[in-house]
Amino acid sequence: MATMITLPRPAFFTILFLIVLLPSACRCADPDPLQDLCVADLNASISVNGFPCKPLHEVKSDDFFYDGLSKEGNTTNVFGSSVNSGDVRVFPGLNTHGLSVNRVDFATGGINPPHIHPRASETGVVIEGKLLVGFVTTSHVLHSKVLKAGEMFVIPRGLVHFQLNVGKGKALFLAAFNSQEPGIVILPTTLFESKPSIPNAVLTKAFQIDEKFYNIVSVKNKEGFFAAGIQIDAVCNKFSVLLLKKMRSEGKLKEIEISTGDNFQGRGATAFGDLKKLMRSCQFRSACRCADPDPLQDFCVANQNASTFVNGFPCKPVPEVKSDDFFFNGLSKEGNTTNVFGSNVTAGNVLVFPGLNTLGISMNRVDFTPGGVNPPHIHPRATETGVVIKGRLLVGFVTTSNVLHSKVLKAGEMFVIPRGLVHFQRNVGKGKALVIAAFNSQLPGIVVLPFTLFASTPPIPNDVLTKAFQVDEKVISGIKSKFGS
Ligand SMILES: *[C@@H]1O[C@H](CO)[C@@H](O)[C@H](O)[C@H]1NC(C)=O
Ligand SMILES: *[C@@H]1O[C@H](CO)[C@@H](O)[C@H](O)[C@H]1NC(C)=O
Ligand SMILES: *[C@@H]1O[C@H](CO)[C@@H](O)[C@H](O)[C@H]1NC(C)=O
Ligand SMILES: *[C@@H]1O[C@H](CO)[C@@H](O)[C@H](O)[C@H]1NC(C)=O
Ligand SMILES: *[C@@H]1O[C@H](CO)[C@@H](O)[C@H](O)[C@H]1NC(C)=O
């Protein structure tokens, strides 16, 4: 629509920009290749960004073909779905090419539970069946549609999304990612089954439920998350199996047993050293590596009133730029923490501080009452680093391998949260707490999980959430009611 509408009040534009701008996720994908091919050397002993290249004379045509997506996955698990990843860990020819493909199978009623890919946008095509596909923007708007064979969807990087088989039979789709290894953060698993677990106090406050209730969720989930564990580890698992088979063929391993749940068991002294190395390589890998695009001039103060819509904001004409554009006092005041979470985020991003435009950086202040929680959330476009100014804060994030890293910090101590990963803070001190955080994006975006999952507009259908969290409808409606939907 080219029609220009003149709105009388600038505040309106701000809201408009909030709605229109926030949804776009991370704009860049994996780094570009620097040569024709760099087939992954999956057993190299050095660890680099991606994988080192195999020597050229060892490269075979087979490195550029992969048949692992040809077979239907086993959907006998609580979610009734199976994700088969064709990424660099099983298909070494993809290394440095910033691309991979998954196959996802569904039993009748099966769900691919709400999840996030920290390093890639996704586009997919339904091959068989009828799927409800949805994603939630950082403004908590749910975009969803029922698709049938031949129809496509796109999911911007770092946003929560899901698929549910709403047809009568099986369903299948193929999805492409602009990353050789997009990573996956499965929310039920990340929130309720990380190791060590996210403290109950964080979850009860974040989801506004009582502890008893949470325990029920957790117990009910025990069985289910075993299956989810298989899904999250599938890539690592397959990589392990390939490597183990190779080790066996090289006579390094006498016997191997591959069992679905427990990954594998191996025997032989050499094997164990290699297995440890392998498990380490299956652990946390760095998230999104690039930040906002580089500026092409000294400054480009955001013209938030401009009628054209570009990536970021157009620049104010230079003669109109004032020194005040480069200063902002909005972080000087304590936020009002009288709300259900007992915390308040005051953002110092490009929407309120136009001088940040194109500079790829911004800051927040977060205030906490005693016991206050900054609920589990994700920044789709930025890595975050913060310093505690006052109080004692438990700060934690969960990797794509479902490992929780957390620590109690006091004034002067810092933390870092890799882009796109689920994280939270909780005031565990006796008084108020305050943290100042910096982001490598002018507008990092925020996906607050309680709102995204339970208060989107329109709401995520209950059957998606009941199946994802393995609880009954009453529980889901109960949580939804706490967030006014
Ligand atoms: C893996 O390591 C073995 C020696 O440990 C080596 O012979 C082989 O070439 C390596 N594989 C690749 C793909 O480089
Ligand atoms: C699928 O997985 C289930 C549960 O792990 C298992 O019992 C069943 O044998 C598997 N089916 C096939 C065809 O592998
Ligand atoms: C936006 O327009 C208002 C008046 O309509 C003006 O006061 C304000 O400075 C403008 N903001 C920018 C960034 O140009
Ligand atoms: C955060 O604090 C500001 C300033 O006191 C207030 O306007 C805002 O409503 C608060 N936000 C929440 C979520 O309580
Ligand atoms: C903080 O927010 C609460 C709830 O909105 C309100 O009742 C209270 O007056 C606010 N406090 C201040 C200091 O603004």
Coordinates of C-alpha atoms and ligand atoms in Angstrom, one line a residue:
M1 CA 0.0 0.0 0.0
A2 CA 1.6 3.2 -1.2
T3 CA -1.0 5.6 0.4
M4 CA 0.7 7.9 2.8
I5 CA -1.4 8.7 5.9
T6 CA -0.6 11.8 7.9
L7 CA -0.9 11.1 11.5
P8 CA -1.1 14.1 13.8
R9 CA 0.9 12.9 16.8
P10 CA 4.5 11.7 16.7
A11 CA 3.7 9.2 19.5
F12 CA 1.6 7.4 17.0
F13 CA 4.6 6.9 14.7
T14 CA 6.6 5.5 17.6
I15 CA 3.9 2.9 18.2
L16 CA 3.7 2.2 14.5
F17 CA 7.5 1.7 14.3
L18 CA 7.3 -0.5 17.4
I19 CA 4.8 -2.7 15.7
V20 CA 6.4 -2.7 12.2
L21 CA 10.1 -2.7 13.1
L22 CA 10.3 -5.1 16.0
P23 CA 9.3 -8.3 14.2
S24 CA 12.3 -8.4 11.8
A25 CA 14.9 -10.7 13.4
C26 CA 18.6 -10.9 12.9
R27 CA 19.4 -9.8 9.4
C28 CA 22.7 -11.5 8.7
A29 CA 23.4 -15.2 8.4
D30 CA 26.5 -17.3 8.6
P31 CA 29.8 -15.7 7.4
D32 CA 30.5 -15.9 3.6
P33 CA 32.8 -18.6 2.3
L34 CA 36.3 -17.5 1.3
Q35 CA 36.9 -20.3 -1.2
D36 CA 34.9 -22.8 -3.4
L37 CA 34.7 -25.5 -0.9
C38 CA 35.8 -26.3 2.7
V39 CA 34.4 -29.7 3.5
A40 CA 34.1 -30.0 7.3
D41 CA 36.8 -32.1 8.9
L42 CA 34.5 -33.3 11.7
N43 CA 37.2 -34.9 13.7
A44 CA 39.8 -32.1 13.7
S45 CA 41.4 -31.5 17.0
I46 CA 41.3 -27.8 16.8
S47 CA 38.1 -25.9 17.4
V48 CA 37.3 -23.0 15.0
N49 CA 34.2 -21.0 14.0
G50 CA 32.4 -23.8 12.1
F51 CA 34.8 -26.6 11.2
P52 CA 38.3 -26.7 9.7
C53 CA 38.4 -27.8 6.0
K54 CA 39.4 -31.3 5.0
P55 CA 42.6 -31.3 2.9
L56 CA 41.5 -30.9 -0.8
H57 CA 43.0 -34.2 -1.9
E58 CA 40.8 -36.0 0.6
V59 CA 37.6 -34.5 -0.6
K60 CA 35.3 -37.0 -2.3
S61 CA 32.1 -36.4 -4.4
D62 CA 30.2 -38.2 -1.6
D63 CA 31.0 -35.3 0.7
F64 CA 28.5 -33.2 -1.3
F65 CA 25.6 -35.6 -1.1
Y66 CA 23.5 -36.8 1.8
D67 CA 20.7 -39.3 1.9
G68 CA 19.8 -39.0 5.6
L69 CA 16.5 -37.1 4.9
S70 CA 15.1 -39.8 2.7
K71 CA 13.6 -41.9 5.5
E72 CA 10.6 -41.1 7.6
G73 CA 11.4 -40.3 11.2
N74 CA 10.1 -42.2 14.1
T75 CA 7.2 -40.2 15.6
T76 CA 6.5 -42.5 18.5
N77 CA 7.2 -40.0 21.3
V78 CA 5.2 -37.6 23.3
F79 CA 5.2 -34.8 20.7
G80 CA 4.3 -37.2 17.9
S81 CA 6.9 -35.6 15.6
S82 CA 10.5 -36.2 14.5
V83 CA 13.1 -33.7 13.3
N84 CA 15.8 -35.0 11.1
S85 CA 18.5 -32.4 10.5
G86 CA 20.6 -32.3 7.4
D87 CA 23.2 -29.9 8.8
V88 CA 26.9 -29.7 8.7
R89 CA 27.4 -32.2 11.5
V90 CA 26.0 -35.0 9.3
F91 CA 26.6 -33.4 5.9
P92 CA 30.2 -32.0 6.0
G93 CA 30.0 -30.5 2.4
L94 CA 27.7 -27.8 3.9
N95 CA 30.6 -26.3 5.9
T96 CA 31.0 -22.5 5.3
H97 CA 28.0 -22.4 2.9
G98 CA 25.5 -21.0 5.4
L99 CA 22.7 -23.4 4.5
S100 CA 21.1 -26.6 5.7
V101 CA 17.8 -28.5 5.4
N102 CA 15.6 -30.4 7.9
R103 CA 12.9 -33.0 7.4
V104 CA 10.1 -33.0 10.0
D105 CA 7.6 -35.8 10.2
F106 CA 4.3 -35.8 12.2
A107 CA 2.0 -38.5 13.4
T108 CA -1.7 -37.6 13.4
G109 CA -2.1 -34.7 16.0
G110 CA 1.7 -34.5 16.3
I111 CA 3.4 -31.2 17.2
N112 CA 6.8 -29.7 16.7
P113 CA 6.8 -27.8 20.0
P114 CA 7.5 -24.1 20.4
H115 CA 11.2 -23.5 19.6
I116 CA 13.7 -21.0 18.3
H117 CA 16.6 -21.2 15.9
P118 CA 19.2 -18.7 17.3
R119 CA 21.3 -18.6 14.1
A120 CA 18.9 -18.8 11.1
S121 CA 15.7 -17.8 9.4
E122 CA 13.7 -20.7 8.2
T123 CA 11.6 -21.3 5.2
G124 CA 9.7 -24.5 4.6
V125 CA 7.3 -26.3 2.3
V126 CA 4.6 -28.8 3.3
I127 CA 5.1 -32.1 1.4
E128 CA 2.2 -34.1 2.9
G129 CA -0.7 -33.4 5.2
K130 CA -2.2 -30.3 6.7
L131 CA -0.1 -28.3 9.2
L132 CA -0.9 -25.3 11.4
V133 CA 2.3 -23.2 11.3
G134 CA 2.7 -20.2 13.5
F135 CA 5.3 -17.8 14.9
V136 CA 5.1 -15.0 17.5
T137 CA 6.7 -11.6 16.9
T138 CA 8.5 -9.6 19.6
S139 CA 5.2 -7.6 19.9
H140 CA 3.4 -10.8 20.9
V141 CA 1.5 -11.0 17.6
L142 CA 0.9 -14.6 16.5
H143 CA 0.9 -15.1 12.7
S144 CA -0.4 -18.5 11.9
K145 CA -2.0 -20.4 9.0
V146 CA -3.1 -23.9 8.1
L147 CA -1.0 -25.0 5.1
K148 CA -1.4 -28.0 2.8
A149 CA 1.0 -29.8 0.4
G150 CA 3.0 -27.4 -1.8
E151 CA 2.4 -24.3 0.5
M152 CA 5.3 -22.5 2.0
F153 CA 6.1 -20.5 5.2
V154 CA 8.9 -18.3 6.5
I155 CA 10.0 -17.9 10.2
P156 CA 12.3 -14.9 10.9
R157 CA 15.4 -15.8 12.9
G158 CA 15.2 -16.0 16.6
L159 CA 11.4 -16.0 16.9
V160 CA 9.3 -18.6 18.7
H161 CA 7.4 -20.9 16.3
F162 CA 5.7 -24.3 16.1
Q163 CA 3.9 -26.6 13.8
L164 CA 0.9 -28.8 14.6
N165 CA -0.5 -31.6 12.4
V166 CA -4.2 -30.6 12.0
G167 CA -5.0 -33.1 9.2
K168 CA -6.4 -36.6 9.5
G169 CA -3.2 -38.5 8.5
K170 CA 0.5 -38.1 8.7
A171 CA 2.2 -34.8 7.8
L172 CA 5.7 -33.9 6.5
F173 CA 7.5 -30.7 5.6
L174 CA 11.0 -29.8 4.5
A175 CA 12.6 -26.7 5.9
A176 CA 15.7 -24.7 4.7
F177 CA 17.9 -22.5 7.0
N178 CA 20.4 -19.8 6.2
S179 CA 23.0 -21.4 8.5
Q180 CA 25.0 -24.6 8.3
E181 CA 23.9 -25.3 11.9
P182 CA 20.9 -23.2 12.9
G183 CA 20.8 -24.5 16.5
I184 CA 17.5 -25.2 18.3
V185 CA 16.1 -24.0 21.6
I186 CA 13.1 -26.2 22.4
L187 CA 11.1 -24.2 24.9
P188 CA 9.5 -26.9 27.1
T189 CA 12.9 -28.6 27.4
T190 CA 14.8 -25.4 27.8
L191 CA 12.5 -24.1 30.5
F192 CA 11.7 -27.2 32.5
E193 CA 14.5 -29.7 31.9
S194 CA 17.8 -27.8 31.7
K195 CA 20.7 -29.2 33.7
P196 CA 21.0 -27.9 36.3
S197 CA 17.3 -26.8 36.4
I198 CA 16.1 -23.2 36.3
P199 CA 15.2 -22.5 40.0
N200 CA 11.5 -22.9 40.7
A201 CA 11.3 -19.4 42.1
V202 CA 12.2 -18.0 38.6
L203 CA 9.6 -20.2 36.8
T204 CA 6.8 -19.7 39.3
K205 CA 7.2 -16.0 39.2
A206 CA 7.7 -15.8 35.4
F207 CA 4.6 -18.0 34.6
Q208 CA 2.6 -16.8 37.6
I209 CA 2.0 -20.3 39.0
D210 CA 2.6 -21.7 42.4
E211 CA 5.3 -24.1 43.3
K212 CA 3.0 -27.1 43.7
F213 CA 1.7 -26.5 40.3
Y214 CA 5.2 -26.3 38.8
N215 CA 6.1 -29.6 40.3
I216 CA 3.1 -31.2 38.6
V217 CA 4.2 -29.7 35.3
S218 CA 7.7 -31.0 35.9
V219 CA 6.7 -34.5 36.9
K220 CA 4.3 -34.8 34.0
N221 CA 7.0 -33.8 31.8
K222 CA 9.6 -36.3 32.9
E223 CA 8.7 -38.9 30.3
G224 CA 8.1 -36.5 27.6
F225 CA 11.4 -34.7 27.9
F226 CA 13.3 -37.9 27.4
A227 CA 11.9 -37.9 23.9
A228 CA 12.6 -34.2 23.5
G229 CA 16.1 -34.9 24.6
I230 CA 16.5 -37.3 21.7
Q231 CA 15.2 -34.6 19.4
I232 CA 17.6 -31.9 20.7
D233 CA 20.5 -34.3 20.7
A234 CA 19.6 -35.9 17.4
V235 CA 22.2 -34.0 15.4
C236 CA 24.9 -34.6 18.0
N237 CA 23.8 -38.2 18.2
K238 CA 24.0 -38.8 14.5
F239 CA 27.4 -37.1 14.4
S240 CA 28.5 -39.4 17.2
V241 CA 27.3 -42.5 15.4
L242 CA 29.0 -41.5 12.2
L243 CA 32.3 -40.9 14.1
L244 CA 31.9 -44.1 16.1
K245 CA 31.4 -46.2 12.9
K246 CA 34.4 -44.6 11.4
M247 CA 36.4 -45.3 14.5
R248 CA 35.3 -48.9 14.4
S249 CA 36.3 -49.2 10.7
E250 CA 39.7 -47.8 11.7
G251 CA 40.0 -50.5 14.3
K252 CA 40.0 -48.0 17.2
L253 CA 36.8 -49.4 18.6
K254 CA 36.1 -53.1 19.2
E255 CA 32.4 -52.9 19.8
I256 CA 29.8 -50.3 19.6
E257 CA 26.2 -50.4 20.7
I258 CA 24.0 -47.6 19.6
S259 CA 20.9 -47.2 21.6
T260 CA 18.4 -44.4 20.9
G261 CA 17.9 -43.0 24.4
D262 CA 21.4 -43.0 25.8
N263 CA 23.2 -41.9 22.6
F264 CA 25.6 -44.8 22.5
Q265 CA 28.0 -46.9 24.4
G266 CA 31.6 -47.6 23.3
R267 CA 34.4 -49.8 24.5
G268 CA 38.1 -49.4 24.2
A269 CA 40.6 -47.0 25.9
T270 CA 41.2 -44.8 22.9
A271 CA 37.5 -44.6 22.3
F272 CA 36.8 -43.0 25.6
G273 CA 39.2 -40.2 25.1
D274 CA 37.7 -39.5 21.7
L275 CA 34.2 -39.8 23.1
K276 CA 34.9 -37.2 25.7
K277 CA 36.2 -34.9 23.0
L278 CA 33.1 -35.7 21.0
M279 CA 30.8 -34.9 23.9
R280 CA 32.6 -31.6 24.3
S281 CA 32.1 -30.8 20.7
C282 CA 28.4 -31.6 21.1
Q283 CA 28.2 -29.0 23.9
F284 CA 27.4 -25.4 23.6
R285 CA 28.5 -23.7 20.4
S286 CA 28.7 -20.0 19.9
A287 CA 25.4 -18.4 18.8
C288 CA 24.8 -15.8 16.1
R289 CA 28.1 -14.3 15.2
C290 CA 27.3 -11.1 13.6
A291 CA 25.5 -8.0 14.8
D292 CA 23.8 -5.0 13.2
P293 CA 25.1 -3.9 9.7
D294 CA 28.1 -1.5 9.9
P295 CA 27.5 2.2 9.5
L296 CA 28.5 3.9 6.3
Q297 CA 29.1 7.4 7.8
D298 CA 29.9 9.0 11.1
F299 CA 26.4 9.1 12.3
C300 CA 22.8 8.8 11.0
V301 CA 20.5 10.2 13.7
A302 CA 17.2 8.3 13.4
N303 CA 14.4 10.3 11.7
Q304 CA 11.6 8.6 13.5
N305 CA 9.0 10.8 11.7
A306 CA 10.1 9.7 8.2
S307 CA 7.4 8.3 6.0
T308 CA 9.7 5.8 4.3
F309 CA 10.3 2.5 5.9
V310 CA 13.9 1.1 5.7
N311 CA 16.1 -1.3 7.6
G312 CA 16.6 0.8 10.8
F313 CA 15.6 4.4 10.4
P314 CA 16.4 7.0 7.7
C315 CA 18.9 9.7 8.7
K316 CA 17.8 13.1 9.9
P317 CA 19.2 15.8 7.5
V318 CA 22.7 16.8 8.9
P319 CA 21.7 20.5 9.5
E320 CA 18.9 19.4 11.8
V321 CA 21.2 17.2 14.0
K322 CA 21.6 18.6 17.5
S323 CA 24.1 17.6 20.2
D324 CA 21.1 16.4 22.3
D325 CA 20.5 13.7 19.7
F326 CA 23.6 12.0 21.1
F327 CA 22.6 12.0 24.8
F328 CA 19.8 10.3 26.6
N329 CA 18.7 10.6 30.3
G330 CA 16.0 7.9 30.3
L331 CA 18.1 5.4 32.3
S332 CA 18.6 7.7 35.2
K333 CA 15.2 7.0 36.8
E334 CA 14.3 3.9 38.6
G335 CA 11.6 1.9 36.9
N336 CA 8.3 1.1 38.7
T337 CA 8.6 -2.5 39.8
T338 CA 5.0 -2.8 41.2
N339 CA 3.9 -5.5 38.7
V340 CA 3.6 -9.3 38.8
F341 CA 7.3 -9.9 38.0
G342 CA 8.7 -7.4 40.5
S343 CA 11.0 -6.0 37.9
N344 CA 11.1 -3.2 35.3
V345 CA 13.2 -2.9 32.1
T346 CA 13.9 0.7 30.9
A347 CA 15.2 0.5 27.4
G348 CA 17.8 2.9 25.9
N349 CA 17.4 1.8 22.3
V350 CA 17.0 3.6 19.0
L351 CA 13.3 4.1 19.5
V352 CA 14.0 6.5 22.4
F353 CA 17.6 7.5 21.6
P354 CA 17.8 8.4 17.9
G355 CA 21.6 9.0 17.9
L356 CA 22.1 5.2 18.2
N357 CA 20.7 4.6 14.7
T358 CA 23.2 2.5 12.5
L359 CA 25.7 2.3 15.4
G360 CA 24.7 -1.2 16.4
I361 CA 24.7 -0.6 20.1
S362 CA 22.2 0.1 22.9
M363 CA 21.6 -0.2 26.7
N364 CA 18.9 -1.1 29.2
R365 CA 18.5 -0.6 32.9
V366 CA 16.6 -3.3 34.9
D367 CA 15.3 -2.7 38.4
F368 CA 14.2 -5.4 40.8
T369 CA 12.3 -5.5 44.0
P370 CA 13.5 -8.2 46.5
G371 CA 12.5 -11.5 44.9
G372 CA 11.8 -9.8 41.6
V373 CA 12.4 -11.7 38.3
N374 CA 13.2 -10.6 34.8
P375 CA 11.3 -13.6 33.3
P376 CA 12.9 -16.0 30.8
H377 CA 13.4 -14.1 27.5
I378 CA 15.4 -13.9 24.3
H379 CA 17.0 -11.1 22.3
P380 CA 16.8 -12.1 18.7
R381 CA 19.2 -9.5 17.4
A382 CA 21.9 -9.1 20.0
T383 CA 24.4 -10.6 22.4
E384 CA 24.1 -9.0 25.9
T385 CA 26.6 -8.1 28.5
G386 CA 25.7 -6.5 31.8
V387 CA 27.1 -5.3 35.1
V388 CA 25.3 -5.5 38.4
I389 CA 25.2 -2.0 40.0
K390 CA 23.3 -2.8 43.2
G391 CA 22.1 -5.9 45.0
R392 CA 22.6 -9.6 44.5
L393 CA 21.3 -11.2 41.3
L394 CA 21.0 -14.8 40.1
V395 CA 21.8 -14.6 36.4
G396 CA 21.3 -17.6 34.1
F397 CA 21.1 -18.7 30.5
V398 CA 20.4 -22.1 28.8
T399 CA 22.4 -23.3 25.9
T400 CA 21.0 -25.1 22.9
S401 CA 22.3 -28.3 24.5
N402 CA 20.0 -27.5 27.4
V403 CA 22.7 -26.7 29.9
L404 CA 21.9 -24.0 32.4
H405 CA 24.9 -21.7 33.2
S406 CA 24.0 -19.5 36.2
K407 CA 25.7 -17.6 39.0
V408 CA 24.9 -15.2 41.8
L409 CA 26.5 -11.8 41.1
K410 CA 27.0 -8.8 43.3
A411 CA 27.7 -5.1 42.6
G412 CA 30.5 -4.7 40.0
E413 CA 30.3 -8.2 38.6
M414 CA 29.5 -8.8 34.9
F415 CA 27.8 -11.4 32.8
V416 CA 27.4 -12.2 29.1
I417 CA 24.4 -13.8 27.3
P418 CA 25.1 -15.1 23.7
R419 CA 22.5 -13.9 21.2
G420 CA 19.3 -15.7 20.8
L421 CA 19.5 -17.9 24.0
V422 CA 16.9 -18.1 26.8
H423 CA 18.0 -16.2 29.9
F424 CA 16.6 -14.6 33.1
Q425 CA 17.7 -12.7 36.3
R426 CA 16.3 -13.0 39.8
N427 CA 17.0 -10.7 42.8
V428 CA 18.2 -13.1 45.5
G429 CA 19.3 -10.3 47.8
K430 CA 17.5 -8.6 50.7
G431 CA 17.1 -5.2 49.1
K432 CA 16.5 -3.8 45.6
A433 CA 18.8 -4.7 42.7
L434 CA 19.8 -2.9 39.6
V435 CA 21.6 -4.1 36.5
I436 CA 22.8 -2.1 33.4
A437 CA 23.0 -4.2 30.2
A438 CA 24.6 -3.4 26.8
F439 CA 23.6 -5.0 23.5
N440 CA 25.4 -5.1 20.1
S441 CA 22.2 -4.0 18.3
Q442 CA 20.4 -0.6 18.2
L443 CA 17.2 -2.5 18.8
P444 CA 17.9 -6.0 20.2
G445 CA 14.2 -6.9 20.4
I446 CA 12.8 -9.0 23.2
V447 CA 10.8 -12.2 23.2
V448 CA 9.4 -12.5 26.7
L449 CA 8.4 -16.2 26.9
P450 CA 5.4 -16.0 29.3
F451 CA 3.8 -13.3 27.1
T452 CA 4.9 -14.9 23.8
L453 CA 3.6 -18.3 24.7
F454 CA 0.5 -17.4 26.8
A455 CA -0.6 -13.9 25.8
S456 CA -0.1 -13.5 22.0
T457 CA -2.7 -12.0 19.8
P458 CA -4.5 -14.1 18.6
P459 CA -3.6 -16.8 21.2
I460 CA -1.5 -19.8 20.4
P461 CA -4.2 -22.6 20.2
N462 CA -4.5 -24.6 23.5
D463 CA -3.9 -27.9 21.8
V464 CA -0.4 -26.6 20.7
L465 CA 0.4 -25.7 24.3
T466 CA -1.1 -28.8 26.0
K467 CA 0.8 -31.1 23.7
A468 CA 4.1 -29.0 24.0
F469 CA 4.0 -28.8 27.8
Q470 CA 2.3 -32.1 28.4
V471 CA -0.4 -30.7 30.6
D472 CA -4.1 -30.5 30.3
E473 CA -6.2 -27.7 28.9
K474 CA -7.2 -26.4 32.4
V475 CA -3.6 -25.7 33.3
I476 CA -3.0 -23.8 30.0
S477 CA -6.2 -21.7 30.4
G478 CA -5.1 -21.0 34.0
I479 CA -1.8 -19.6 32.9
K480 CA -3.4 -17.7 30.0
S481 CA -5.8 -16.1 32.5
K482 CA -2.9 -14.7 34.5
F483 CA -1.8 -12.8 31.5
G484 CA -5.2 -11.5 30.6
S485 CA -6.0 -13.7 27.5
Ligands
LIG1 C1 40.1 -38.2 11.2 O1 41.2 -38.5 12.0 C2 42.1 -39.6 11.4 C3 43.2 -39.8 12.3 O2 42.9 -39.8 13.7 C4 42.5 -39.2 10.0 O3 43.2 -40.3 9.5 C5 41.3 -38.8 9.2 O4 41.8 -38.4 7.9 C6 40.5 -37.8 9.8 N1 39.3 -37.5 9.1 C7 39.2 -36.4 8.3 C8 37.9 -36.2 7.7 O5 40.1 -35.5 8.2
LIG2 C1 10.0 -45.9 17.3 O1 10.3 -45.5 18.6 C2 9.7 -46.2 19.6 C3 10.0 -45.6 21.0 O2 11.3 -45.3 21.1 C4 10.1 -47.7 19.5 O3 9.5 -48.5 20.5 C5 9.8 -48.2 18.1 O4 10.3 -49.6 18.0 C6 10.4 -47.3 17.1 N1 9.9 -47.7 15.7 C7 10.7 -48.0 14.7 C8 10.0 -48.4 13.4 O5 11.9 -47.9 14.8
LIG3 C1 9.2 14.6 14.5 O1 8.3 15.6 14.2 C2 8.0 16.5 15.3 C3 7.0 17.6 14.9 O2 6.1 17.0 14.1 C4 9.3 17.2 15.7 O3 9.1 18.0 16.9 C5 10.4 16.2 16.0 O4 11.6 16.8 16.3 C6 10.5 15.3 14.8 N1 11.5 14.3 15.2 C7 12.6 14.0 14.4 C8 13.5 13.0 15.0 O5 12.8 14.5 13.4
LIG4 C1 8.3 0.5 34.3 O1 8.5 1.8 34.9 C2 8.0 2.9 34.2 C3 8.4 4.1 34.8 O2 8.1 4.1 36.2 C4 6.5 2.7 34.1 O3 5.9 3.8 33.3 C5 6.1 1.4 33.4 O4 4.7 1.2 33.4 C6 6.8 0.3 34.2 N1 6.6 -1.0 33.5 C7 6.1 -2.0 34.0 C8 6.0 -3.2 33.1 O5 5.7 -2.1 35.2
LIG5 C1 3.8 2.1 40.3 O1 2.9 1.4 39.6 C2 1.7 1.0 40.4 C3 0.9 0.1 39.6 O2 0.7 0.5 38.3 C4 1.0 2.3 40.8 O3 -0.1 2.0 41.6 C5 2.0 3.2 41.6 O4 1.4 4.4 41.9 C6 3.3 3.4 40.8 N1 4.3 4.1 41.6 C7 4.9 5.2 41.2 C8 5.9 5.7 42.2 O5 4.7 5.7 40.2

